[in-house]
């Protein structure tokens, strides 16, 4: 009897001390996803296929990234684009064109222009803007109970082009499945679909990203990026992110 | 009535002469202004068309507004055959777009026009402008290979652009652009000729390249069966032939219909369409229309002044002869007969005045046509700074303009005179005869 009394007291004390689990904020959900998809450094090889009304072409690119400040891209195929490189250091972006043996600086105002004619922008590829730092996040009502629906609203003065972004993020792995990009007049302009989730380079990531440009409810063109290889948290030599490397 | 009318015209000689002179002066001034406006407009049009655009171009639907390279035109022999109507003397396929030109530490956005220089000679007059070095059609070859094995195409640029790039003859410039499929287009060019037109915009922005350079820079299709160009300029002798050719080509290449809120540049229709000069140089077309409107407003004042002068003369004439008119009415003359007499009086002043004034205007117009007044050098440079070619002050005597001028003077004058003549119907013979 005494034993059960002590046990009951312990249980009562324990229950009174327990606090309920704190739900994640929208920002925390986004941060979780970013942490999962990126490391402190990464290397990827991807095939980028651009489909427009009058042509379709595929490029193969190698890409190195260190945190969010340094990024280097080299185009391997096709032959006419081979050797074109991009270097991003902080907010500056350079492009090297082997045909003329010159590098050109891409001004900040051009960061939201199309990258190599694709539906991705220069900013998408080299990530000068941050989905965490440049946006405020809040939950919306989700249609699918397995997903968070999060609204990204740009912070005042943030160097972003979108009026808002709506992202559907899996509750299971915090990885986005679909992003909708709206302009300042609230018109849907782009839709990114993430699929083919696999473990690559030790991380579970979407290996197929499809960005579609939308106009008046119709898909005008799309670009598909398929990751062929990926490695994370690797040691990348500093000379990779140098202007000299642009011409190598 | 007629003899009465003639007698009445010379009754007050001073007033008649003054009125006649005012009609002569108005007719002279108005017709001269019309001939000059017409002449200067035709000159501006001719300059613009001959230097660059041509009267008519064929391009793909939705290309003309912003000239995106992605809306290049697919050209095969079938299309070429369709556009060669009787009025077309020559054709010149072109590749027109934009690029970033870079030399030393200078970079400038430029307009590129790549074409066969020998075909362009038949359509534009650029080759007649002063040049340092040589025009492309004067060169024996269009490219060379540099030390690194890269092709370097030869080019012509304007003197202002050369200054902006700090470039000289034989300088090598890098061009970077976006290709048809979105990839990066890049090319090295060497300046072989620096030209000077009187069009500030062309001198500051235009780079002329061989056609092959355009294919290379923009990644356009170039096979024996099919090629891609951005436009085809048609060589046509004169404006009248151009209008006839345009009518035929519009039927052969109908413009696609779109929903009212759809932008042609966003459409999936790439059909070849015909663009006439108002579409090719809308700025000039609108400027001409605005200028016409301004001129008409100014001329309207002159016409009103002259017409009120006629009105005044008729009113005074009736006022002075009220008793006489009353007597005529009392003697049985019908009021309509009196009206007729007054109309003849008015025409006796108006018609000779218009004729003499118009003859004077025709003489001056013809003189200015053969002896245009050239603008001062500073004014020419001021025009060029605004991207406009300077034009001489000249006139073209044109029958259509003459008829419009005469009608615009004659009709208001007669109308106001008739209004004044209504007074005849209010004359009471007994009252006016018995009045002291």
XYZ file of C-alpha atoms in Angstrom:
684
model
C 0.000 0.000 0.000
C 2.793 2.356 0.949
C 4.604 1.425 -2.271
C 1.617 2.380 -4.408
C 1.254 5.677 -2.505
C 4.853 6.655 -3.215
C 4.520 5.631 -6.856
C 1.338 7.667 -7.249
C 2.984 10.722 -5.669
C 5.943 10.391 -8.023
C 3.626 10.146 -11.000
C 1.639 13.179 -9.886
C 4.848 15.223 -9.358
C 6.178 14.084 -12.716
C 2.982 14.987 -14.571
C 2.852 18.434 -12.971
C 6.432 19.125 -14.138
C 5.842 17.992 -17.783
C 5.385 20.781 -20.439
C 3.488 20.248 -23.744
C 5.660 20.047 -27.049
C 5.944 23.533 -28.633
C 4.569 23.591 -32.230
C 7.003 24.736 -34.962
C 6.632 28.196 -36.416
C 6.425 28.613 -40.153
C 9.981 29.984 -40.216
C 11.246 26.982 -38.327
C 9.572 24.631 -40.807
C 11.306 26.429 -43.664
C 14.618 26.392 -41.818
C 14.336 22.650 -41.277
C 13.824 22.113 -44.969
C 16.736 24.357 -45.926
C 19.003 22.589 -43.471
C 18.062 19.238 -44.955
C 18.553 20.280 -48.563
C 21.798 22.135 -48.090
C 24.916 21.570 -46.238
C 27.635 24.029 -45.406
C 29.019 23.103 -48.824
C 27.841 21.059 -51.771
C 28.764 19.747 -55.198
C 26.132 18.699 -57.748
C 26.006 17.626 -61.332
C 22.691 18.242 -63.017
C 21.038 17.904 -66.409
C 18.942 20.979 -67.212
C 16.364 20.593 -69.977
C 14.689 23.703 -71.349
C 11.440 23.278 -73.260
C 9.946 26.243 -75.113
C 7.508 26.546 -78.008
C 10.150 26.496 -80.701
C 13.024 24.545 -79.215
C 14.154 22.071 -76.597
C 17.709 21.736 -75.358
C 19.618 20.088 -72.538
C 22.702 21.254 -70.668
C 24.840 19.382 -68.174
C 26.350 21.533 -65.448
C 28.626 21.082 -62.451
C 27.962 23.312 -59.499
C 29.851 24.039 -56.255
C 28.418 26.003 -53.353
C 29.804 27.131 -50.008
C 27.205 28.280 -47.463
C 25.252 30.884 -49.358
C 28.049 33.263 -50.126
C 30.080 31.455 -52.769
C 28.946 29.567 -55.788
C 30.610 28.303 -58.987
C 28.933 26.752 -62.043
C 30.589 25.210 -65.086
C 28.663 24.096 -68.188
C 29.933 20.773 -69.529
C 27.537 20.129 -72.423
C 26.423 20.896 -75.148
C 29.539 21.734 -77.119
C 28.516 25.301 -77.948
C 28.041 26.170 -74.282
C 30.944 24.103 -72.951
C 33.306 26.097 -70.808
C 30.858 28.859 -69.904
C 31.295 29.472 -66.182
C 29.621 31.524 -63.478
C 31.136 32.718 -60.217
C 29.216 34.240 -57.356
C 31.013 35.902 -54.456
C 28.704 37.518 -51.882
C 26.340 39.623 -54.025
C 28.543 39.781 -57.137
C 28.159 37.506 -60.141
C 30.553 37.036 -63.056
C 30.195 35.026 -66.234
C 33.043 33.823 -68.460
C 32.430 33.291 -72.182
C 35.131 31.172 -73.866
C 34.043 32.186 -77.397
C 35.402 35.664 -76.847
C 37.748 34.932 -73.945
C 36.117 37.539 -71.737
C 34.387 37.626 -68.384
C 31.487 39.938 -67.786
C 29.978 41.085 -64.539
C 26.254 40.523 -64.236
C 24.746 43.528 -62.512
C 22.511 43.070 -59.504
C 19.595 44.414 -61.533
C 19.931 41.422 -63.867
C 19.882 38.775 -61.135
C 16.241 38.057 -61.798
C 16.746 37.668 -65.535
C 16.581 34.247 -67.119
C 19.647 32.043 -66.658
C 20.837 30.792 -70.065
C 17.327 31.086 -71.506
C 15.817 28.753 -68.887
C 12.864 29.328 -66.577
C 15.281 29.649 -63.667
C 16.769 33.036 -62.946
C 20.384 33.889 -62.195
C 19.262 34.297 -58.606
C 17.725 30.798 -58.517
C 21.003 29.225 -59.649
C 23.441 31.161 -57.499
C 21.089 32.109 -54.699
C 21.829 35.726 -53.922
C 18.526 36.019 -52.086
C 17.541 33.907 -49.083
C 14.140 32.305 -48.496
C 14.767 32.612 -44.762
C 16.301 36.050 -44.349
C 14.364 37.919 -47.045
C 10.865 36.667 -46.311
C 8.386 36.567 -43.434
C 6.646 33.211 -43.096
C 3.154 32.307 -41.980
C 0.896 29.291 -42.215
C -2.065 29.090 -44.575
C -4.841 26.520 -44.518
C -3.482 23.399 -46.202
C -5.634 21.316 -48.518
C -3.497 18.230 -47.853
C -3.250 17.345 -44.172
C 0.211 15.838 -44.754
C 1.606 19.158 -45.871
C 2.163 22.610 -44.452
C 1.075 25.454 -46.667
C 3.325 28.418 -45.958
C 3.101 31.958 -47.227
C 6.414 33.748 -47.933
C 5.975 37.503 -47.847
C 8.997 39.671 -48.710
C 10.392 41.797 -45.892
C 10.447 45.527 -46.613
C 13.541 46.404 -48.605
C 14.371 42.782 -49.415
C 16.049 42.370 -52.822
C 13.486 39.967 -54.198
C 11.243 40.166 -57.236
C 8.238 38.184 -55.986
C 5.179 39.674 -54.360
C 4.635 36.417 -52.480
C 5.478 32.722 -52.616
C 3.231 29.895 -51.467
C 5.034 26.692 -50.608
C 3.587 23.245 -49.905
C 6.009 21.505 -47.499
C 5.775 17.909 -46.339
C 5.134 17.520 -42.608
C 7.136 14.311 -42.654
C 10.464 15.472 -44.059
C 10.053 19.309 -44.222
C 10.974 19.255 -47.875
C 8.933 21.382 -50.293
C 6.803 19.674 -52.925
C 5.471 22.705 -54.779
C 6.242 26.428 -54.802
C 4.009 29.025 -56.431
C 5.561 32.408 -57.277
C 3.331 35.479 -57.556
C 4.244 38.953 -58.773
C 3.332 42.217 -57.032
C -0.037 42.255 -58.800
C -0.796 38.857 -57.332
C -0.543 37.061 -60.673
C 0.832 33.536 -60.691
C 4.007 33.678 -62.754
C 5.977 30.499 -61.965
C 5.409 27.103 -60.421
C 8.193 24.882 -59.152
C 7.461 21.192 -58.620
C 9.924 19.074 -56.646
C 9.842 15.306 -57.053
C 11.900 12.100 -57.338
C 13.003 12.208 -53.717
C 16.047 10.022 -53.124
C 19.083 9.772 -50.949
C 21.987 11.324 -52.736
C 25.272 12.290 -51.141
C 23.937 11.099 -47.817
C 20.864 13.340 -47.884
C 17.267 12.765 -48.794
C 16.576 15.412 -51.412
C 14.322 16.091 -54.374
C 16.373 15.135 -57.428
C 13.948 16.546 -59.972
C 12.998 20.217 -59.982
C 10.641 21.495 -62.627
C 10.124 25.248 -63.016
C 7.240 26.245 -65.254
C 6.551 29.791 -66.470
C 2.840 30.534 -66.388
C 0.931 33.266 -68.187
C -2.822 33.734 -67.854
C -3.199 30.267 -66.395
C -1.289 28.575 -69.207
C 2.176 26.974 -68.991
C 4.300 28.803 -71.554
C 7.579 26.974 -71.025
C 9.317 24.766 -68.494
C 12.780 23.847 -67.351
C 13.604 20.584 -65.628
C 16.685 20.161 -63.481
C 17.635 16.539 -62.706
C 20.413 15.950 -60.232
C 22.794 13.276 -61.484
C 25.268 13.483 -58.614
C 25.394 15.282 -55.293
C 27.783 15.523 -52.361
C 27.388 17.616 -49.221
C 29.632 19.082 -46.556
C 32.726 18.393 -48.607
C 35.923 20.330 -48.499
C 36.072 22.648 -51.513
C 39.417 24.336 -52.226
C 39.263 28.139 -51.983
C 40.631 28.520 -55.544
C 37.365 27.031 -56.850
C 35.670 30.308 -55.992
C 38.153 32.574 -57.722
C 38.120 34.570 -60.921
C 41.107 32.593 -62.174
C 38.973 29.464 -62.041
C 36.491 31.039 -64.443
C 38.948 30.584 -67.301
C 40.277 27.136 -66.364
C -27.677 91.652 -112.054
C -24.227 90.684 -113.303
C -23.439 94.165 -114.584
C -24.735 95.622 -111.331
C -22.511 93.217 -109.415
C -19.384 94.193 -111.381
C -20.165 97.894 -110.944
C -20.640 97.423 -107.201
C -17.272 95.665 -106.838
C -15.448 98.794 -108.016
C -17.740 101.251 -106.307
C -15.479 101.404 -103.208
C -12.121 100.706 -104.756
C -10.110 101.021 -101.570
C -12.168 98.486 -99.684
C -12.182 96.091 -102.608
C -8.408 96.286 -103.015
C -7.820 95.762 -99.298
C -10.121 92.746 -99.260
C -8.519 91.359 -102.413
C -5.043 91.748 -100.989
C -6.065 89.987 -97.784
C -7.418 87.068 -99.833
C -4.242 86.941 -101.935
C -2.058 87.016 -98.852
C -4.099 84.354 -97.057
C -4.105 82.051 -100.080
C -0.377 82.562 -100.595
C 0.480 81.942 -96.950
C -1.788 78.965 -96.430
C -0.784 77.153 -99.600
C 2.913 77.862 -99.066
C 2.691 76.483 -95.538
C 0.924 73.373 -96.814
C 3.528 72.796 -99.527
C 6.366 73.285 -97.059
C 4.840 70.980 -94.451
C 4.231 68.347 -97.101
C 7.733 68.717 -98.513
C 9.444 68.469 -95.143
C 7.363 65.469 -94.118
C 8.186 63.678 -97.355
C 11.836 64.495 -96.816
C 11.827 63.148 -93.259
C 10.033 60.034 -94.444
C 12.407 59.549 -97.307
C 15.431 59.980 -95.011
C 14.147 57.440 -92.512
C 13.084 54.903 -95.092
C 16.152 55.184 -97.248
C 18.579 55.080 -94.358
C 17.214 52.120 -92.487
C 13.779 50.631 -92.628
C 12.624 50.581 -96.236
C 8.919 51.079 -97.043
C 7.915 47.508 -96.249
C 9.337 44.672 -94.163
C 8.200 41.091 -93.718
C 8.627 39.729 -90.189
C 7.013 37.201 -87.928
C 3.856 38.159 -86.064
C 4.663 39.809 -82.749
C 8.313 40.550 -83.565
C 8.145 44.222 -84.429
C 7.294 45.739 -81.029
C 10.396 44.640 -79.065
C 12.258 42.575 -81.677
C 12.956 39.503 -79.509
C 15.236 37.042 -81.267
C 12.947 34.202 -80.168
C 10.383 35.454 -82.681
C 12.673 35.024 -85.689
C 10.977 34.237 -88.981
C 11.269 30.840 -90.672
C 12.015 31.559 -94.322
C 11.891 29.071 -97.169
C 11.653 29.421 -100.951
C 7.860 29.399 -100.833
C 7.750 32.534 -98.720
C 10.400 34.260 -100.819
C 8.367 33.601 -103.950
C 5.191 34.941 -102.334
C 6.703 38.283 -101.408
C 8.290 39.068 -104.746
C 5.369 41.014 -106.221
C 5.738 43.206 -109.309
C 6.520 46.402 -107.378
C 9.381 44.837 -105.383
C 12.758 45.544 -106.983
C 14.942 43.771 -104.462
C 14.842 42.015 -101.112
C 17.323 41.959 -98.258
C 16.967 39.383 -95.464
C 18.106 40.799 -92.138
C 18.953 39.699 -88.643
C 18.158 42.557 -86.260
C 18.440 42.417 -82.506
C 20.453 43.783 -79.613
C 23.751 42.969 -77.945
C 26.189 44.224 -75.375
C 29.277 45.690 -77.032
C 32.428 45.851 -74.983
C 35.770 47.472 -75.714
C 38.498 48.222 -73.147
C 36.542 49.215 -70.046
C 33.488 50.456 -71.910
C 30.259 48.543 -72.469
C 27.250 49.768 -74.399
C 23.967 48.182 -75.457
C 23.799 48.322 -79.229
C 21.411 47.492 -82.052
C 22.708 44.898 -84.459
C 21.777 44.746 -88.121
C 23.317 41.797 -89.922
C 22.619 41.646 -93.663
C 24.178 41.013 -97.044
C 25.881 44.345 -97.737
C 25.372 44.106 -101.502
C 21.627 43.539 -101.129
C 21.336 46.305 -98.527
C 22.863 48.758 -100.989
C 19.756 48.390 -103.169
C 17.439 49.244 -100.300
C 19.161 51.753 -98.053
C 21.414 54.726 -98.680
C 23.822 54.136 -95.815
C 26.623 53.408 -98.278
C 26.319 56.978 -99.585
C 27.146 58.482 -96.195
C 30.629 59.663 -95.289
C 32.825 56.923 -93.839
C 36.295 56.539 -92.385
C 37.616 53.216 -93.582
C 35.340 51.129 -95.785
C 31.768 49.982 -95.883
C 31.181 46.237 -95.722
C 30.316 45.926 -99.403
C 33.708 47.417 -100.261
C 35.627 44.721 -98.404
C 36.962 41.651 -100.129
C 36.279 39.398 -97.193
C 33.903 39.481 -94.209
C 36.058 37.892 -91.493
C 39.482 36.786 -90.388
C 40.797 34.263 -87.851
C 42.647 35.633 -84.821
C 45.720 34.199 -83.110
C 43.607 31.994 -80.885
C 41.784 30.520 -83.862
C 38.579 32.461 -83.225
C 36.639 34.040 -86.117
C 36.567 37.834 -86.073
C 33.918 39.403 -88.287
C 34.295 42.829 -89.855
C 31.801 45.542 -88.967
C 30.722 49.143 -89.492
C 29.678 51.367 -86.597
C 28.612 54.992 -86.184
C 31.064 57.672 -85.088
C 29.197 58.385 -81.825
C 29.272 54.712 -80.860
C 32.976 54.562 -81.687
C 33.552 57.520 -79.340
C 31.456 55.935 -76.589
C 33.438 52.710 -76.822
C 36.732 54.568 -77.205
C 37.270 52.525 -80.348
C 38.965 53.299 -83.633
C 39.393 51.666 -87.043
C 40.785 48.119 -86.648
C 39.690 47.996 -82.979
C 38.320 44.632 -81.858
C 35.040 44.689 -79.981
C 33.311 41.838 -78.144
C 29.579 41.361 -78.647
C 27.483 39.358 -76.177
C 23.851 38.520 -76.726
C 21.160 35.992 -76.055
C 20.698 33.388 -78.762
C 17.481 32.041 -80.243
C 17.507 29.101 -77.820
C 18.474 31.284 -74.858
C 22.112 30.313 -74.663
C 24.859 32.902 -74.635
C 25.825 34.264 -78.026
C 29.202 35.944 -78.347
C 31.299 37.243 -81.189
C 34.420 39.268 -81.833
C 34.185 42.006 -84.457
C 36.749 44.324 -85.961
C 35.801 47.825 -87.045
C 36.500 48.364 -90.691
C 34.410 51.487 -91.212
C 33.147 54.318 -88.999
C 30.274 56.154 -90.688
C 28.521 59.429 -90.039
C 24.855 59.752 -90.916
C 22.685 62.662 -89.833
C 20.633 60.323 -87.641
C 21.955 60.596 -84.114
C 20.274 57.363 -83.057
C 21.938 55.294 -85.781
C 25.318 56.906 -85.183
C 25.142 56.113 -81.465
C 23.586 52.647 -81.484
C 23.860 50.791 -84.748
C 26.383 48.073 -85.593
C 26.308 46.639 -89.109
C 27.548 43.096 -89.569
C 27.688 40.571 -92.388
C 24.725 38.202 -92.466
C 26.880 35.219 -91.478
C 27.901 37.037 -88.306
C 24.240 37.407 -87.406
C 23.657 33.655 -87.779
C 26.643 32.972 -85.550
C 25.823 35.576 -82.904
C 22.158 34.642 -82.525
C 22.291 30.906 -83.257
C 19.683 31.087 -86.014
C 18.972 28.287 -88.452
C 21.005 28.464 -91.655
C 20.408 25.503 -93.959
C 19.829 25.373 -97.713
C 16.155 24.426 -97.214
C 15.276 26.851 -94.455
C 16.820 29.863 -92.791
C 15.792 32.053 -89.908
C 15.876 35.818 -90.230
C 14.217 38.458 -88.117
C 12.913 40.413 -91.104
C 13.064 40.854 -94.849
C 13.308 44.419 -96.172
C 11.762 45.064 -99.587
C 13.253 47.519 -102.065
C 10.517 49.614 -103.702
C 10.974 52.697 -105.933
C 8.477 55.155 -104.542
C 5.603 55.710 -102.192
C 2.866 54.938 -104.714
C 4.453 51.600 -105.672
C 4.901 50.847 -101.976
C 1.194 51.336 -101.312
C 0.313 49.013 -104.175
C 2.792 46.389 -103.027
C 1.513 46.612 -99.461
C -2.087 46.042 -100.579
C -1.065 42.885 -102.474
C 1.177 41.528 -99.734
C -1.415 42.093 -97.017
C -3.770 39.798 -98.906
C -1.061 37.192 -99.456
C 0.096 37.284 -95.803
C -2.949 38.051 -93.653
C -2.315 39.170 -90.093
C -3.529 36.630 -87.472
C -6.422 37.638 -85.233
C -5.966 37.580 -81.472
C -8.236 38.067 -78.484
C -8.289 41.753 -77.541
C -6.238 41.366 -74.368
C -3.643 39.045 -75.852
C -0.191 40.396 -76.549
C 1.149 39.397 -80.015
C 4.620 38.958 -78.519
C 3.287 36.288 -76.138
C 1.327 34.404 -78.757
C 2.283 31.051 -80.260
C 1.652 32.377 -83.753
C 4.778 33.056 -85.799
C 3.163 33.645 -89.191
C 4.923 36.059 -91.541
C 3.166 39.436 -91.663
C 3.672 42.631 -93.657
C 4.744 45.796 -91.856
C 4.273 49.099 -93.685
C 6.349 52.172 -92.806
C 3.922 53.650 -90.190
C 4.460 50.450 -88.197
C 8.203 50.405 -88.859
C 8.821 53.984 -87.819
C 5.831 54.797 -85.600
C 7.657 57.704 -83.981
C 8.027 59.487 -87.293
C 4.465 58.679 -88.309
C 3.054 60.071 -85.064
C 5.288 63.109 -85.286
C 4.008 63.801 -88.784
C 0.410 63.432 -87.654
C 0.994 65.736 -84.685
C 2.750 68.227 -86.917
C -0.179 68.130 -89.351
C -2.579 68.781 -86.493
C -0.547 71.735 -85.266
C -0.358 73.157 -88.767
C -4.088 72.786 -89.315
C -4.783 74.588 -86.045
C -2.535 77.475 -87.092
C -4.021 77.625 -90.562
C -7.535 77.570 -89.142
C -6.822 80.910 -87.444
C -5.603 82.410 -90.700
C -8.640 81.113 -92.540
C -11.012 82.544 -89.941
C -9.323 85.919 -90.063
C -9.645 86.016 -93.818
C -13.229 84.764 -93.764
C -14.230 87.419 -91.236
C -12.601 89.969 -93.498
C -14.934 88.874 -96.279
C -17.847 88.962 -93.855
C -16.971 92.509 -92.876
C -16.731 93.633 -96.495
C -20.139 92.146 -97.361
C -21.783 93.633 -94.285
C -20.364 97.062 -94.986
C -21.431 96.777 -98.583
C -25.031 96.008 -97.590
C -25.052 98.685 -94.911
C -23.997 101.379 -97.357
C -26.579 100.373 -99.964
C -29.588 99.666 -97.803
C -31.632 102.428 -99.463
C -30.539 101.342 -102.917
C -31.454 97.755 -102.178
C -34.796 98.919 -100.789
C -35.498 100.775 -104.030
C -34.612 97.713 -106.076
C -36.947 95.588 -103.995
C -39.690 98.201 -104.336
C -39.179 98.134 -108.106
C -39.866 94.430 -108.145
C -36.398 92.858 -107.802
C -36.649 89.597 -105.943
C -34.511 89.195 -102.827
C -32.964 86.036 -104.250
C -31.797 88.047 -107.229
C -30.169 90.496 -104.852
C -28.539 87.574 -103.053
C -27.233 86.306 -106.367
C -25.813 89.722 -107.138
C -24.012 89.793 -103.799
C -22.682 86.297 -104.252
C -21.234 87.371 -107.593
C -19.683 90.428 -105.932
C -18.086 88.225 -103.301
C -16.796 85.771 -105.866
C -15.342 88.607 -107.907
C -13.029 89.343 -104.999
C -12.558 85.809 -103.690
C -11.746 83.904 -106.879
C -9.054 86.192 -108.299
C -7.573 86.534 -104.831
C -7.368 82.780 -104.392
C -5.967 82.310 -107.883
C -3.270 84.943 -107.513
C -2.327 83.812 -104.021
C -2.129 80.186 -105.128
C 0.012 81.070 -108.130
C 2.399 82.887 -105.832
C 2.489 79.872 -103.506
C 3.155 77.507 -106.420
C 6.005 79.692 -107.595
C 7.593 79.861 -104.125
C 7.004 76.150 -103.552
C 8.724 75.271 -106.785
C 11.610 77.588 -105.931
C 12.072 75.982 -102.512
C 11.893 72.527 -104.058
C 14.819 73.281 -106.318
C 16.628 75.524 -103.826
C 15.994 74.147 -100.341
C 17.272 76.157 -97.408
C 19.900 74.168 -95.531
C 19.840 74.337 -91.763
C 22.795 75.753 -89.845
C 25.364 73.235 -88.627
C 24.437 73.760 -84.977
C 20.784 73.054 -85.660
C 21.698 69.907 -87.604
C 23.701 68.708 -84.619
C 20.845 69.542 -82.281
C 18.494 67.381 -84.371
C 21.037 64.556 -84.378
C 21.310 64.737 -80.585
C 17.600 63.919 -80.424
C 18.054 61.010 -82.799
C 16.474 62.820 -85.728
C 17.935 63.451 -89.111
C 18.005 67.093 -89.985
C 15.941 68.167 -92.945
C 16.300 71.155 -95.209
C 13.532 73.709 -95.462
C 11.905 72.784 -98.720
C 8.493 72.489 -100.301
C 6.756 70.130 -102.669
C 3.918 71.508 -104.786
C 1.228 68.912 -104.468
C -2.189 69.161 -106.134
C -3.983 67.458 -103.278
C -2.566 69.979 -100.820
C -3.519 72.820 -103.173
C -7.139 71.669 -103.469
C -7.406 71.285 -99.708
C -5.921 74.739 -99.212
C -8.287 76.357 -101.676
C -11.326 74.553 -100.316
C -10.412 75.471 -96.741
C -10.314 79.133 -97.737
C -13.243 79.210 -100.131
C -15.906 77.406 -98.144
C -15.742 79.337 -94.849
C -15.530 82.629 -96.750
C -18.613 81.892 -98.811
C -20.473 80.607 -95.764
C -19.817 83.734 -93.726
C -20.653 85.931 -96.705
C -23.996 84.151 -97.083
C -24.669 84.695 -93.392
C -24.064 88.401 -93.868
C -26.342 88.474 -96.866
C -29.337 87.336 -94.803
C -29.764 90.990 -94.021
C -31.216 91.441 -97.497
C -34.297 89.523 -96.388
C -34.847 91.906 -93.498
C -34.890 95.050 -95.619
C -38.337 96.760 -95.632
C -38.455 98.975 -98.732
C -40.896 101.531 -97.263
C -38.842 101.960 -94.110
C -35.458 102.306 -95.808
C -36.752 104.632 -98.562
C -38.514 106.955 -96.151
C -35.607 107.004 -93.693
C -33.457 110.116 -93.782
